[in-house]
Amino acid sequence: MNTGLYNPFKLFDFKGNKCFLTGLSVPELVMINLLPQWLLNMAQLTGNEQIKLLDESVKSYNSLKVPCNEEVYLKNILPLENRIERAFAEGYKEVSVLHELDLFHWIGKLMYGFLYLEMQAAIRLKQLSGDGMNMSQGLMHKFANLHTMLQGLYTAIEFEEFKPWSIVIVPLEDKDTPFSFRDEINTLIFSLKFKDFGIIACLQDNGTNKRYHQEILSSIQDKQLSGQQFEEIAARFFYSAYLFNRLPEYNYLPVNGVVYIDQMPLRGMQNKPVFDEWEHKTYAQVLENFWKPWGLTLFEIIKNPMQPVSFFEPSLLPDAG
Protein backbone atom coordinates (compact mmCIF):
# COMPACT_ATOMS: atom_id res chain seq x y z
CA MET A 1 0.00 0.00 0.00
CA ASN A 2 2.03 2.96 -1.30
CA THR A 3 -0.08 6.07 -0.94
CA GLY A 4 2.53 8.57 0.20
CA LEU A 5 0.48 8.88 3.42
CA TYR A 6 1.57 7.99 6.93
CA ASN A 7 1.26 4.30 7.81
CA PRO A 8 1.96 3.72 11.53
CA PHE A 9 1.76 -0.05 11.01
CA LYS A 10 4.82 -0.03 8.76
CA LEU A 11 7.20 0.68 11.64
CA PHE A 12 4.65 0.03 14.39
CA ASP A 13 4.67 3.68 15.45
CA PHE A 14 2.73 3.77 18.73
CA LYS A 15 5.28 5.29 21.09
CA GLY A 16 3.34 8.51 21.64
CA ASN A 17 6.01 10.80 20.19
CA LYS A 18 4.24 11.42 16.87
CA CYS A 19 0.81 12.63 15.82
CA PHE A 20 -1.51 9.60 15.80
CA LEU A 21 -3.03 10.76 12.51
CA THR A 22 -0.24 12.35 10.46
CA GLY A 23 2.95 10.91 11.94
CA LEU A 24 4.32 14.45 12.39
CA SER A 25 6.36 15.16 15.51
CA VAL A 26 6.91 18.87 14.82
CA PRO A 27 6.25 21.69 15.22
CA GLU A 28 3.95 21.02 18.15
CA LEU A 29 2.13 18.05 19.62
CA VAL A 30 -0.92 18.35 21.86
CA MET A 31 -2.71 15.61 23.75
CA ILE A 32 -6.37 15.43 22.77
CA ASN A 33 -9.20 13.64 24.55
CA LEU A 34 -10.68 10.66 22.73
CA LEU A 35 -14.04 11.54 24.27
CA PRO A 36 -14.20 15.30 23.64
CA GLN A 37 -15.06 17.66 26.47
CA TRP A 38 -18.17 18.93 24.69
CA LEU A 39 -19.58 15.38 24.62
CA LEU A 40 -18.86 14.80 28.32
CA ASN A 41 -20.53 18.13 29.14
CA MET A 42 -23.56 17.41 26.97
CA ALA A 43 -23.93 13.95 28.50
CA GLN A 44 -23.50 15.42 32.00
CA LEU A 45 -20.48 13.23 32.67
CA THR A 46 -17.59 14.26 34.90
CA GLY A 47 -14.86 12.51 32.90
CA ASN A 48 -14.03 10.36 35.92
CA GLU A 49 -16.26 7.56 34.62
CA GLN A 50 -14.23 4.45 33.91
CA ILE A 51 -13.73 2.09 30.99
CA LYS A 52 -11.86 -1.22 30.88
CA LEU A 53 -9.42 -1.72 28.02
CA LEU A 54 -8.49 -5.05 26.47
CA ASP A 55 -5.44 -5.41 28.74
CA GLU A 56 -7.86 -5.28 31.71
CA SER A 57 -6.55 -1.87 32.77
CA VAL A 58 -9.20 0.59 33.95
CA LYS A 59 -9.00 4.16 32.66
CA SER A 60 -11.08 7.25 33.28
CA TYR A 61 -12.61 8.97 30.27
CA ASN A 62 -10.44 12.03 30.96
CA SER A 63 -7.25 9.95 30.81
CA LEU A 64 -7.93 8.63 27.30
CA LYS A 65 -5.68 10.90 25.26
CA VAL A 66 -3.69 10.60 22.03
CA PRO A 67 -0.93 12.87 20.62
CA CYS A 68 -1.96 15.10 17.73
CA ASN A 69 -0.28 17.76 15.62
CA GLU A 70 -1.61 21.06 16.96
CA GLU A 71 -2.22 22.61 13.54
CA VAL A 72 -4.10 19.54 12.31
CA TYR A 73 -6.18 19.55 15.46
CA LEU A 74 -7.12 23.24 15.16
CA LYS A 75 -7.68 23.31 11.40
CA ASN A 76 -9.18 19.90 10.77
CA ILE A 77 -10.28 17.95 13.83
CA LEU A 78 -11.80 20.82 15.82
CA PRO A 79 -14.12 21.93 12.97
CA LEU A 80 -15.32 18.31 12.67
CA GLU A 81 -15.96 18.20 16.43
CA ASN A 82 -17.92 21.44 16.14
CA ARG A 83 -20.14 20.01 13.39
CA ILE A 84 -20.83 16.85 15.37
CA GLU A 85 -21.46 18.85 18.54
CA ARG A 86 -24.04 21.07 16.83
CA ALA A 87 -25.88 18.04 15.45
CA PHE A 88 -25.81 16.14 18.77
CA ALA A 89 -27.14 19.23 20.55
CA GLU A 90 -30.23 19.20 18.31
CA GLY A 91 -30.76 15.43 18.35
CA TYR A 92 -32.03 13.01 15.72
CA LYS A 93 -33.33 15.67 13.33
CA GLU A 94 -29.82 17.07 12.77
CA VAL A 95 -27.81 13.90 13.37
CA SER A 96 -29.79 12.11 10.65
CA VAL A 97 -28.73 14.69 8.03
CA LEU A 98 -25.06 14.79 8.97
CA HIS A 99 -22.74 13.92 6.11
CA GLU A 100 -21.91 10.24 6.50
CA LEU A 101 -18.26 11.09 5.79
CA ASP A 102 -18.25 13.33 8.88
CA LEU A 103 -19.66 10.50 10.99
CA PHE A 104 -17.16 8.05 9.48
CA HIS A 105 -14.28 10.39 10.34
CA TRP A 106 -15.58 11.11 13.84
CA ILE A 107 -16.37 7.52 14.80
CA GLY A 108 -13.25 6.27 13.02
CA LYS A 109 -11.08 8.76 14.92
CA LEU A 110 -12.60 7.56 18.18
CA MET A 111 -12.14 3.86 17.39
CA TYR A 112 -8.65 4.30 16.00
CA GLY A 113 -7.78 6.30 19.12
CA PHE A 114 -8.84 3.34 21.27
CA LEU A 115 -6.83 1.04 19.02
CA TYR A 116 -3.80 3.31 19.41
CA LEU A 117 -4.02 3.09 23.20
CA GLU A 118 -4.57 -0.67 23.08
CA MET A 119 -1.45 -1.02 20.91
CA GLN A 120 0.60 0.98 23.39
CA ALA A 121 -0.61 -1.18 26.27
CA ALA A 122 0.00 -4.45 24.40
CA ILE A 123 3.57 -3.45 23.54
CA ARG A 124 4.18 -2.29 27.11
CA LEU A 125 2.98 -5.66 28.45
CA LYS A 126 4.99 -7.48 25.76
CA GLN A 127 1.78 -9.00 24.38
CA LEU A 128 2.89 -7.48 21.06
CA SER A 129 6.42 -7.15 19.78
CA GLY A 130 7.70 -3.69 18.97
CA ASP A 131 7.39 -4.45 15.25
CA GLY A 132 3.96 -6.03 15.52
CA MET A 133 5.18 -9.37 14.16
CA ASN A 134 2.98 -11.39 16.49
CA MET A 135 -0.16 -9.53 15.44
CA SER A 136 -2.50 -10.94 12.81
CA GLN A 137 -1.45 -9.62 9.41
CA GLY A 138 -5.11 -9.46 8.40
CA LEU A 139 -5.95 -7.23 11.35
CA MET A 140 -2.93 -5.02 10.70
CA HIS A 141 -3.99 -4.64 7.08
CA LYS A 142 -7.57 -3.75 8.07
CA PHE A 143 -6.46 -1.23 10.70
CA ALA A 144 -3.97 0.33 8.26
CA ASN A 145 -6.73 0.77 5.67
CA LEU A 146 -8.91 2.54 8.23
CA HIS A 147 -6.04 4.80 9.27
CA THR A 148 -5.32 5.71 5.65
CA MET A 149 -8.96 6.65 5.09
CA LEU A 150 -9.03 8.75 8.27
CA GLN A 151 -6.26 10.90 6.84
CA GLY A 152 -8.99 12.39 4.67
CA LEU A 153 -9.50 14.61 7.72
CA TYR A 154 -6.52 16.72 6.69
CA THR A 155 -5.66 15.79 3.09
CA ALA A 156 -7.62 15.12 -0.10
CA ILE A 157 -8.95 11.54 -0.32
CA GLU A 158 -11.72 10.50 -2.71
CA PHE A 159 -13.72 7.26 -2.63
CA GLU A 160 -14.43 6.06 -6.16
CA GLU A 161 -18.20 5.45 -6.27
CA PHE A 162 -18.40 3.47 -3.02
CA LYS A 163 -18.48 3.93 0.74
CA PRO A 164 -16.20 1.77 2.90
CA TRP A 165 -18.72 1.91 5.76
CA SER A 166 -22.23 0.96 6.83
CA ILE A 167 -23.86 3.67 8.95
CA VAL A 168 -27.39 3.47 10.37
CA ILE A 169 -29.07 6.30 12.30
CA VAL A 170 -32.42 5.68 13.99
CA PRO A 171 -34.81 7.74 16.15
CA LEU A 172 -35.47 6.57 19.71
CA GLU A 173 -38.72 6.69 21.70
CA ASP A 174 -36.97 7.90 24.83
CA LYS A 175 -35.97 11.50 24.16
CA ASP A 176 -33.66 11.50 27.19
CA THR A 177 -31.63 8.37 26.54
CA PRO A 178 -28.39 8.54 28.60
CA PHE A 179 -25.16 8.55 26.58
CA SER A 180 -23.55 5.16 26.10
CA PHE A 181 -21.47 3.46 23.44
CA ARG A 182 -19.88 0.13 22.67
CA ASP A 183 -17.30 -0.99 20.16
CA GLU A 184 -15.49 -4.07 18.94
CA ILE A 185 -12.05 -3.26 17.61
CA ASN A 186 -11.32 -6.49 15.72
CA THR A 187 -14.44 -6.09 13.57
CA LEU A 188 -14.37 -2.28 13.63
CA ILE A 189 -18.01 -1.93 14.63
CA PHE A 190 -19.45 0.75 16.89
CA SER A 191 -22.81 1.74 18.36
CA LEU A 192 -23.90 4.81 20.30
CA LYS A 193 -27.17 5.98 21.80
CA PHE A 194 -27.89 9.39 23.22
CA LYS A 195 -30.89 11.66 23.62
CA ASP A 196 -33.38 10.68 20.88
CA PHE A 197 -31.03 8.92 18.44
CA GLY A 198 -28.97 5.80 17.99
CA ILE A 199 -26.05 5.20 15.61
CA ILE A 200 -24.54 1.92 14.39
CA ALA A 201 -21.42 1.97 12.22
CA CYS A 202 -19.31 -0.73 10.56
CA LEU A 203 -16.15 1.03 9.40
CA GLN A 204 -14.58 -1.47 6.96
CA ASP A 205 -17.30 -3.48 5.24
CA ASN A 206 -18.05 -1.49 2.05
CA GLY A 207 -21.73 -1.26 3.08
CA THR A 208 -22.17 -5.03 3.21
CA ASN A 209 -23.66 -5.30 6.71
CA LYS A 210 -26.25 -2.65 5.92
CA ARG A 211 -27.30 -4.59 2.83
CA TYR A 212 -27.39 -7.82 4.86
CA HIS A 213 -29.94 -6.28 7.26
CA GLN A 214 -31.82 -4.25 4.65
CA GLU A 215 -35.13 -6.04 5.21
CA ILE A 216 -35.41 -5.13 8.89
CA LEU A 217 -33.98 -1.64 8.25
CA SER A 218 -36.63 -0.96 5.60
CA SER A 219 -39.38 -2.13 7.97
CA ILE A 220 -38.32 0.32 10.72
CA GLN A 221 -37.58 3.32 8.53
CA ASP A 222 -38.62 6.53 10.31
CA LYS A 223 -40.05 4.55 13.25
CA GLN A 224 -38.99 5.43 16.77
CA LEU A 225 -37.34 2.48 18.47
CA SER A 226 -37.55 1.43 22.10
CA GLY A 227 -34.33 0.84 23.99
CA GLN A 228 -34.73 -2.94 23.55
CA GLN A 229 -35.31 -2.56 19.82
CA PHE A 230 -32.23 -0.41 19.29
CA GLU A 231 -30.04 -2.87 21.19
CA GLU A 232 -31.54 -5.72 19.18
CA ILE A 233 -30.62 -4.04 15.90
CA ALA A 234 -27.15 -3.29 17.28
CA ALA A 235 -26.73 -6.94 18.34
CA ARG A 236 -27.64 -8.09 14.84
CA PHE A 237 -24.98 -5.83 13.35
CA PHE A 238 -22.32 -6.82 15.89
CA TYR A 239 -23.00 -10.50 15.17
CA SER A 240 -23.04 -10.11 11.39
CA ALA A 241 -19.81 -8.11 11.56
CA TYR A 242 -18.32 -11.17 13.26
CA LEU A 243 -19.72 -13.42 10.49
CA PHE A 244 -18.35 -11.16 7.72
CA ASN A 245 -15.52 -13.28 6.38
CA ARG A 246 -13.81 -11.01 3.88
CA LEU A 247 -10.86 -8.66 4.30
CA PRO A 248 -11.72 -5.70 2.05
CA GLU A 249 -8.95 -4.73 -0.36
CA TYR A 250 -8.50 -1.36 -2.02
CA ASN A 251 -6.55 0.22 -4.83
CA TYR A 252 -4.89 3.53 -3.92
CA LEU A 253 -4.01 5.97 -6.68
CA PRO A 254 -2.28 9.25 -5.73
CA VAL A 255 -2.82 11.86 -8.48
CA ASN A 256 -1.93 15.56 -8.20
CA GLY A 257 -2.19 15.66 -4.42
CA VAL A 258 -5.38 13.57 -4.21
CA VAL A 259 -5.47 9.91 -3.17
CA TYR A 260 -8.23 8.07 -5.01
CA ILE A 261 -9.46 4.87 -3.36
CA ASP A 262 -11.26 2.14 -5.31
CA GLN A 263 -12.71 -1.03 -3.82
CA MET A 264 -11.72 -4.48 -4.99
CA PRO A 265 -14.53 -7.05 -5.44
CA LEU A 266 -15.32 -8.68 -2.11
CA ARG A 267 -15.88 -12.08 -3.63
CA GLY A 268 -12.39 -12.28 -5.09
CA MET A 269 -11.58 -15.89 -5.95
CA GLN A 270 -13.72 -17.33 -3.15
CA ASN A 271 -16.94 -19.19 -3.87
CA LYS A 272 -18.30 -19.21 -0.32
CA PRO A 273 -20.82 -16.54 0.77
CA VAL A 274 -19.54 -13.22 2.13
CA PHE A 275 -21.06 -14.05 5.54
CA ASP A 276 -20.62 -17.28 7.48
CA GLU A 277 -23.82 -19.07 8.47
CA TRP A 278 -26.06 -17.29 10.95
CA GLU A 279 -26.62 -19.38 14.08
CA HIS A 280 -29.53 -18.38 16.31
CA LYS A 281 -27.89 -19.77 19.46
CA THR A 282 -24.72 -17.71 19.01
CA TYR A 283 -26.76 -14.64 18.08
CA ALA A 284 -28.84 -15.13 21.25
CA GLN A 285 -25.64 -15.06 23.33
CA VAL A 286 -24.78 -11.70 21.78
CA LEU A 287 -28.32 -10.48 22.37
CA GLU A 288 -28.27 -11.52 26.02
CA ASN A 289 -25.31 -9.20 26.57
CA PHE A 290 -27.02 -6.29 24.80
CA TRP A 291 -30.25 -6.83 26.75
CA LYS A 292 -28.60 -7.00 30.20
CA PRO A 293 -30.39 -3.83 31.42
CA TRP A 294 -33.72 -5.61 30.91
CA GLY A 295 -32.66 -8.88 32.56
CA LEU A 296 -33.51 -11.23 29.70
CA THR A 297 -31.58 -14.48 30.07
CA LEU A 298 -30.19 -16.67 27.31
CA PHE A 299 -32.73 -19.37 28.22
CA GLU A 300 -35.62 -16.95 27.75
CA ILE A 301 -34.22 -15.56 24.50
CA ILE A 302 -33.64 -18.96 22.90
CA LYS A 303 -36.53 -20.88 24.47
CA ASN A 304 -37.67 -21.52 20.91
CA PRO A 305 -34.39 -22.46 19.17
CA MET A 306 -35.88 -21.73 15.76
CA GLN A 307 -37.17 -18.29 16.73
CA PRO A 308 -35.21 -16.19 19.26
CA VAL A 309 -37.15 -13.54 21.15
CA SER A 310 -37.52 -10.31 19.20
CA PHE A 311 -39.09 -6.91 19.91
CA PHE A 312 -39.98 -6.62 16.23
CA GLU A 313 -43.04 -8.09 14.57
CA PRO A 314 -42.23 -9.77 12.27
CA SER A 315 -38.68 -10.36 13.51
CA LEU A 316 -37.18 -10.57 9.99
CA LEU A 317 -34.13 -12.37 11.31
CA PRO A 318 -31.64 -13.77 8.79
CA ASP A 319 -32.14 -17.43 7.95
CA ALA A 320 -30.16 -19.68 10.26
CA GLY A 321 -27.68 -22.25 8.97
XYZ file of C-alpha atoms in Angstrom:
321
model
C 0.000 0.000 0.000
C 2.033 2.956 -1.298
C -0.076 6.074 -0.938
C 2.525 8.575 0.204
C 0.484 8.877 3.416
C 1.574 7.992 6.932
C 1.263 4.300 7.809
C 1.957 3.721 11.527
C 1.765 -0.048 11.012
C 4.816 -0.034 8.756
C 7.204 0.679 11.639
C 4.650 0.032 14.385
C 4.668 3.677 15.447
C 2.733 3.772 18.730
C 5.277 5.289 21.087
C 3.338 8.512 21.638
C 6.010 10.802 20.188
C 4.239 11.421 16.866
C 0.815 12.627 15.821
C -1.505 9.604 15.804
C -3.032 10.763 12.514
C -0.239 12.354 10.461
C 2.954 10.912 11.941
C 4.323 14.448 12.389
C 6.357 15.158 15.507
C 6.905 18.866 14.822
C 6.253 21.685 15.218
C 3.951 21.020 18.150
C 2.128 18.051 19.617
C -0.921 18.346 21.856
C -2.713 15.613 23.753
C -6.369 15.428 22.774
C -9.201 13.643 24.553
C -10.683 10.663 22.726
C -14.039 11.539 24.269
C -14.199 15.297 23.645
C -15.059 17.657 26.475
C -18.170 18.932 24.688
C -19.585 15.380 24.625
C -18.863 14.800 28.322
C -20.526 18.134 29.145
C -23.558 17.411 26.971
C -23.933 13.945 28.497
C -23.496 15.423 32.002
C -20.481 13.232 32.673
C -17.588 14.260 34.901
C -14.863 12.509 32.899
C -14.032 10.358 35.922
C -16.259 7.559 34.620
C -14.232 4.450 33.909
C -13.732 2.093 30.993
C -11.861 -1.216 30.877
C -9.420 -1.717 28.022
C -8.487 -5.048 26.467
C -5.444 -5.407 28.740
C -7.864 -5.281 31.715
C -6.553 -1.870 32.775
C -9.198 0.589 33.945
C -8.997 4.160 32.657
C -11.077 7.252 33.284
C -12.611 8.969 30.271
C -10.442 12.032 30.961
C -7.253 9.953 30.812
C -7.933 8.635 27.301
C -5.684 10.898 25.258
C -3.687 10.604 22.034
C -0.931 12.867 20.620
C -1.961 15.101 17.732
C -0.277 17.757 15.623
C -1.613 21.058 16.965
C -2.221 22.610 13.543
C -4.102 19.539 12.305
C -6.178 19.550 15.463
C -7.116 23.242 15.158
C -7.679 23.310 11.396
C -9.185 19.899 10.768
C -10.276 17.954 13.829
C -11.801 20.818 15.817
C -14.120 21.929 12.969
C -15.319 18.307 12.675
C -15.955 18.199 16.429
C -17.921 21.444 16.142
C -20.138 20.009 13.387
C -20.829 16.850 15.366
C -21.460 18.851 18.540
C -24.042 21.075 16.828
C -25.879 18.044 15.453
C -25.814 16.139 18.767
C -27.142 19.226 20.551
C -30.230 19.200 18.308
C -30.759 15.429 18.351
C -32.033 13.011 15.722
C -33.333 15.666 13.332
C -29.822 17.071 12.774
C -27.811 13.899 13.372
C -29.795 12.111 10.648
C -28.730 14.695 8.033
C -25.055 14.790 8.971
C -22.742 13.919 6.106
C -21.908 10.242 6.499
C -18.264 11.088 5.791
C -18.248 13.331 8.880
C -19.660 10.496 10.991
C -17.157 8.053 9.480
C -14.283 10.395 10.338
C -15.581 11.115 13.840
C -16.371 7.517 14.795
C -13.247 6.267 13.018
C -11.075 8.763 14.915
C -12.597 7.557 18.184
C -12.140 3.864 17.391
C -8.645 4.299 15.998
C -7.776 6.300 19.115
C -8.838 3.340 21.268
C -6.833 1.037 19.020
C -3.795 3.312 19.406
C -4.021 3.092 23.204
C -4.573 -0.675 23.082
C -1.447 -1.021 20.907
C 0.602 0.975 23.391
C -0.615 -1.185 26.270
C 0.004 -4.448 24.402
C 3.567 -3.448 23.541
C 4.176 -2.293 27.112
C 2.983 -5.664 28.452
C 4.988 -7.480 25.762
C 1.785 -8.996 24.377
C 2.887 -7.484 21.062
C 6.417 -7.151 19.779
C 7.701 -3.691 18.966
C 7.394 -4.448 15.252
C 3.960 -6.034 15.522
C 5.184 -9.366 14.157
C 2.977 -11.388 16.495
C -0.157 -9.534 15.443
C -2.505 -10.937 12.807
C -1.448 -9.622 9.412
C -5.106 -9.459 8.402
C -5.953 -7.226 11.355
C -2.930 -5.017 10.698
C -3.993 -4.644 7.084
C -7.565 -3.747 8.071
C -6.461 -1.228 10.701
C -3.970 0.334 8.256
C -6.729 0.767 5.673
C -8.914 2.541 8.234
C -6.042 4.801 9.273
C -5.316 5.710 5.650
C -8.961 6.648 5.087
C -9.031 8.748 8.268
C -6.265 10.904 6.839
C -8.993 12.388 4.670
C -9.499 14.607 7.721
C -6.516 16.720 6.688
C -5.657 15.794 3.093
C -7.617 15.119 -0.102
C -8.949 11.544 -0.315
C -11.719 10.501 -2.709
C -13.722 7.256 -2.626
C -14.431 6.063 -6.156
C -18.202 5.448 -6.270
C -18.395 3.474 -3.021
C -18.482 3.935 0.743
C -16.205 1.774 2.905
C -18.719 1.912 5.755
C -22.233 0.961 6.832
C -23.855 3.666 8.946
C -27.390 3.468 10.370
C -29.072 6.300 12.298
C -32.422 5.678 13.992
C -34.810 7.744 16.147
C -35.469 6.567 19.709
C -38.719 6.692 21.695
C -36.967 7.900 24.834
C -35.973 11.504 24.164
C -33.656 11.499 27.190
C -31.630 8.366 26.537
C -28.390 8.543 28.596
C -25.164 8.554 26.581
C -23.545 5.158 26.097
C -21.472 3.460 23.443
C -19.876 0.128 22.670
C -17.296 -0.985 20.163
C -15.494 -4.072 18.937
C -12.047 -3.264 17.613
C -11.322 -6.490 15.722
C -14.435 -6.093 13.572
C -14.365 -2.277 13.632
C -18.008 -1.925 14.626
C -19.447 0.755 16.894
C -22.808 1.738 18.364
C -23.899 4.807 20.299
C -27.167 5.977 21.798
C -27.887 9.389 23.222
C -30.891 11.662 23.619
C -33.382 10.675 20.878
C -31.029 8.924 18.439
C -28.970 5.801 17.992
C -26.054 5.198 15.609
C -24.540 1.922 14.392
C -21.421 1.967 12.224
C -19.310 -0.726 10.564
C -16.149 1.028 9.396
C -14.577 -1.466 6.964
C -17.302 -3.477 5.237
C -18.053 -1.488 2.053
C -21.727 -1.255 3.082
C -22.175 -5.028 3.212
C -23.659 -5.300 6.712
C -26.252 -2.653 5.917
C -27.303 -4.591 2.828
C -27.391 -7.823 4.860
C -29.938 -6.285 7.258
C -31.817 -4.252 4.654
C -35.133 -6.044 5.207
C -35.407 -5.130 8.894
C -33.977 -1.643 8.253
C -36.631 -0.963 5.603
C -39.378 -2.126 7.975
C -38.320 0.323 10.719
C -37.578 3.320 8.534
C -38.619 6.533 10.314
C -40.052 4.548 13.247
C -38.986 5.432 16.767
C -37.344 2.476 18.474
C -37.553 1.426 22.100
C -34.332 0.836 23.987
C -34.728 -2.935 23.553
C -35.313 -2.560 19.824
C -32.230 -0.409 19.287
C -30.044 -2.865 21.194
C -31.542 -5.724 19.182
C -30.621 -4.037 15.901
C -27.151 -3.293 17.278
C -26.729 -6.938 18.344
C -27.639 -8.095 14.843
C -24.977 -5.825 13.351
C -22.319 -6.824 15.890
C -22.996 -10.500 15.174
C -23.043 -10.113 11.388
C -19.807 -8.106 11.561
C -18.322 -11.169 13.257
C -19.724 -13.415 10.493
C -18.354 -11.163 7.721
C -15.519 -13.282 6.381
C -13.806 -11.005 3.876
C -10.862 -8.663 4.295
C -11.715 -5.698 2.049
C -8.949 -4.733 -0.360
C -8.501 -1.358 -2.018
C -6.546 0.216 -4.830
C -4.886 3.525 -3.923
C -4.010 5.966 -6.684
C -2.276 9.254 -5.726
C -2.820 11.865 -8.479
C -1.933 15.557 -8.201
C -2.188 15.665 -4.422
C -5.380 13.572 -4.212
C -5.466 9.909 -3.170
C -8.231 8.067 -5.011
C -9.461 4.866 -3.360
C -11.256 2.144 -5.308
C -12.708 -1.031 -3.816
C -11.715 -4.482 -4.990
C -14.532 -7.046 -5.442
C -15.316 -8.681 -2.106
C -15.877 -12.080 -3.631
C -12.385 -12.281 -5.094
C -11.576 -15.888 -5.955
C -13.720 -17.328 -3.153
C -16.940 -19.188 -3.870
C -18.301 -19.210 -0.317
C -20.818 -16.537 0.773
C -19.541 -13.221 2.127
C -21.063 -14.049 5.544
C -20.619 -17.285 7.484
C -23.818 -19.066 8.468
C -26.062 -17.291 10.949
C -26.616 -19.378 14.082
C -29.532 -18.381 16.311
C -27.889 -19.774 19.460
C -24.718 -17.713 19.009
C -26.756 -14.635 18.080
C -28.841 -15.135 21.252
C -25.641 -15.062 23.333
C -24.778 -11.698 21.783
C -28.319 -10.484 22.369
C -28.267 -11.519 26.020
C -25.310 -9.199 26.570
C -27.020 -6.288 24.798
C -30.246 -6.826 26.753
C -28.602 -7.005 30.197
C -30.387 -3.825 31.422
C -33.715 -5.614 30.909
C -32.659 -8.882 32.562
C -33.511 -11.230 29.702
C -31.583 -14.481 30.068
C -30.193 -16.670 27.309
C -32.729 -19.370 28.220
C -35.616 -16.952 27.745
C -34.216 -15.563 24.500
C -33.639 -18.956 22.899
C -36.535 -20.876 24.467
C -37.675 -21.523 20.914
C -34.393 -22.462 19.168
C -35.881 -21.727 15.760
C -37.169 -18.289 16.730
C -35.210 -16.195 19.259
C -37.147 -13.541 21.148
C -37.522 -10.308 19.203
C -39.085 -6.913 19.908
C -39.984 -6.619 16.225
C -43.038 -8.086 14.571
C -42.234 -9.774 12.273
C -38.683 -10.358 13.509
C -37.181 -10.569 9.992
C -34.126 -12.372 11.309
C -31.642 -13.767 8.790
C -32.136 -17.433 7.954
C -30.158 -19.677 10.263
C -27.681 -22.255 8.966
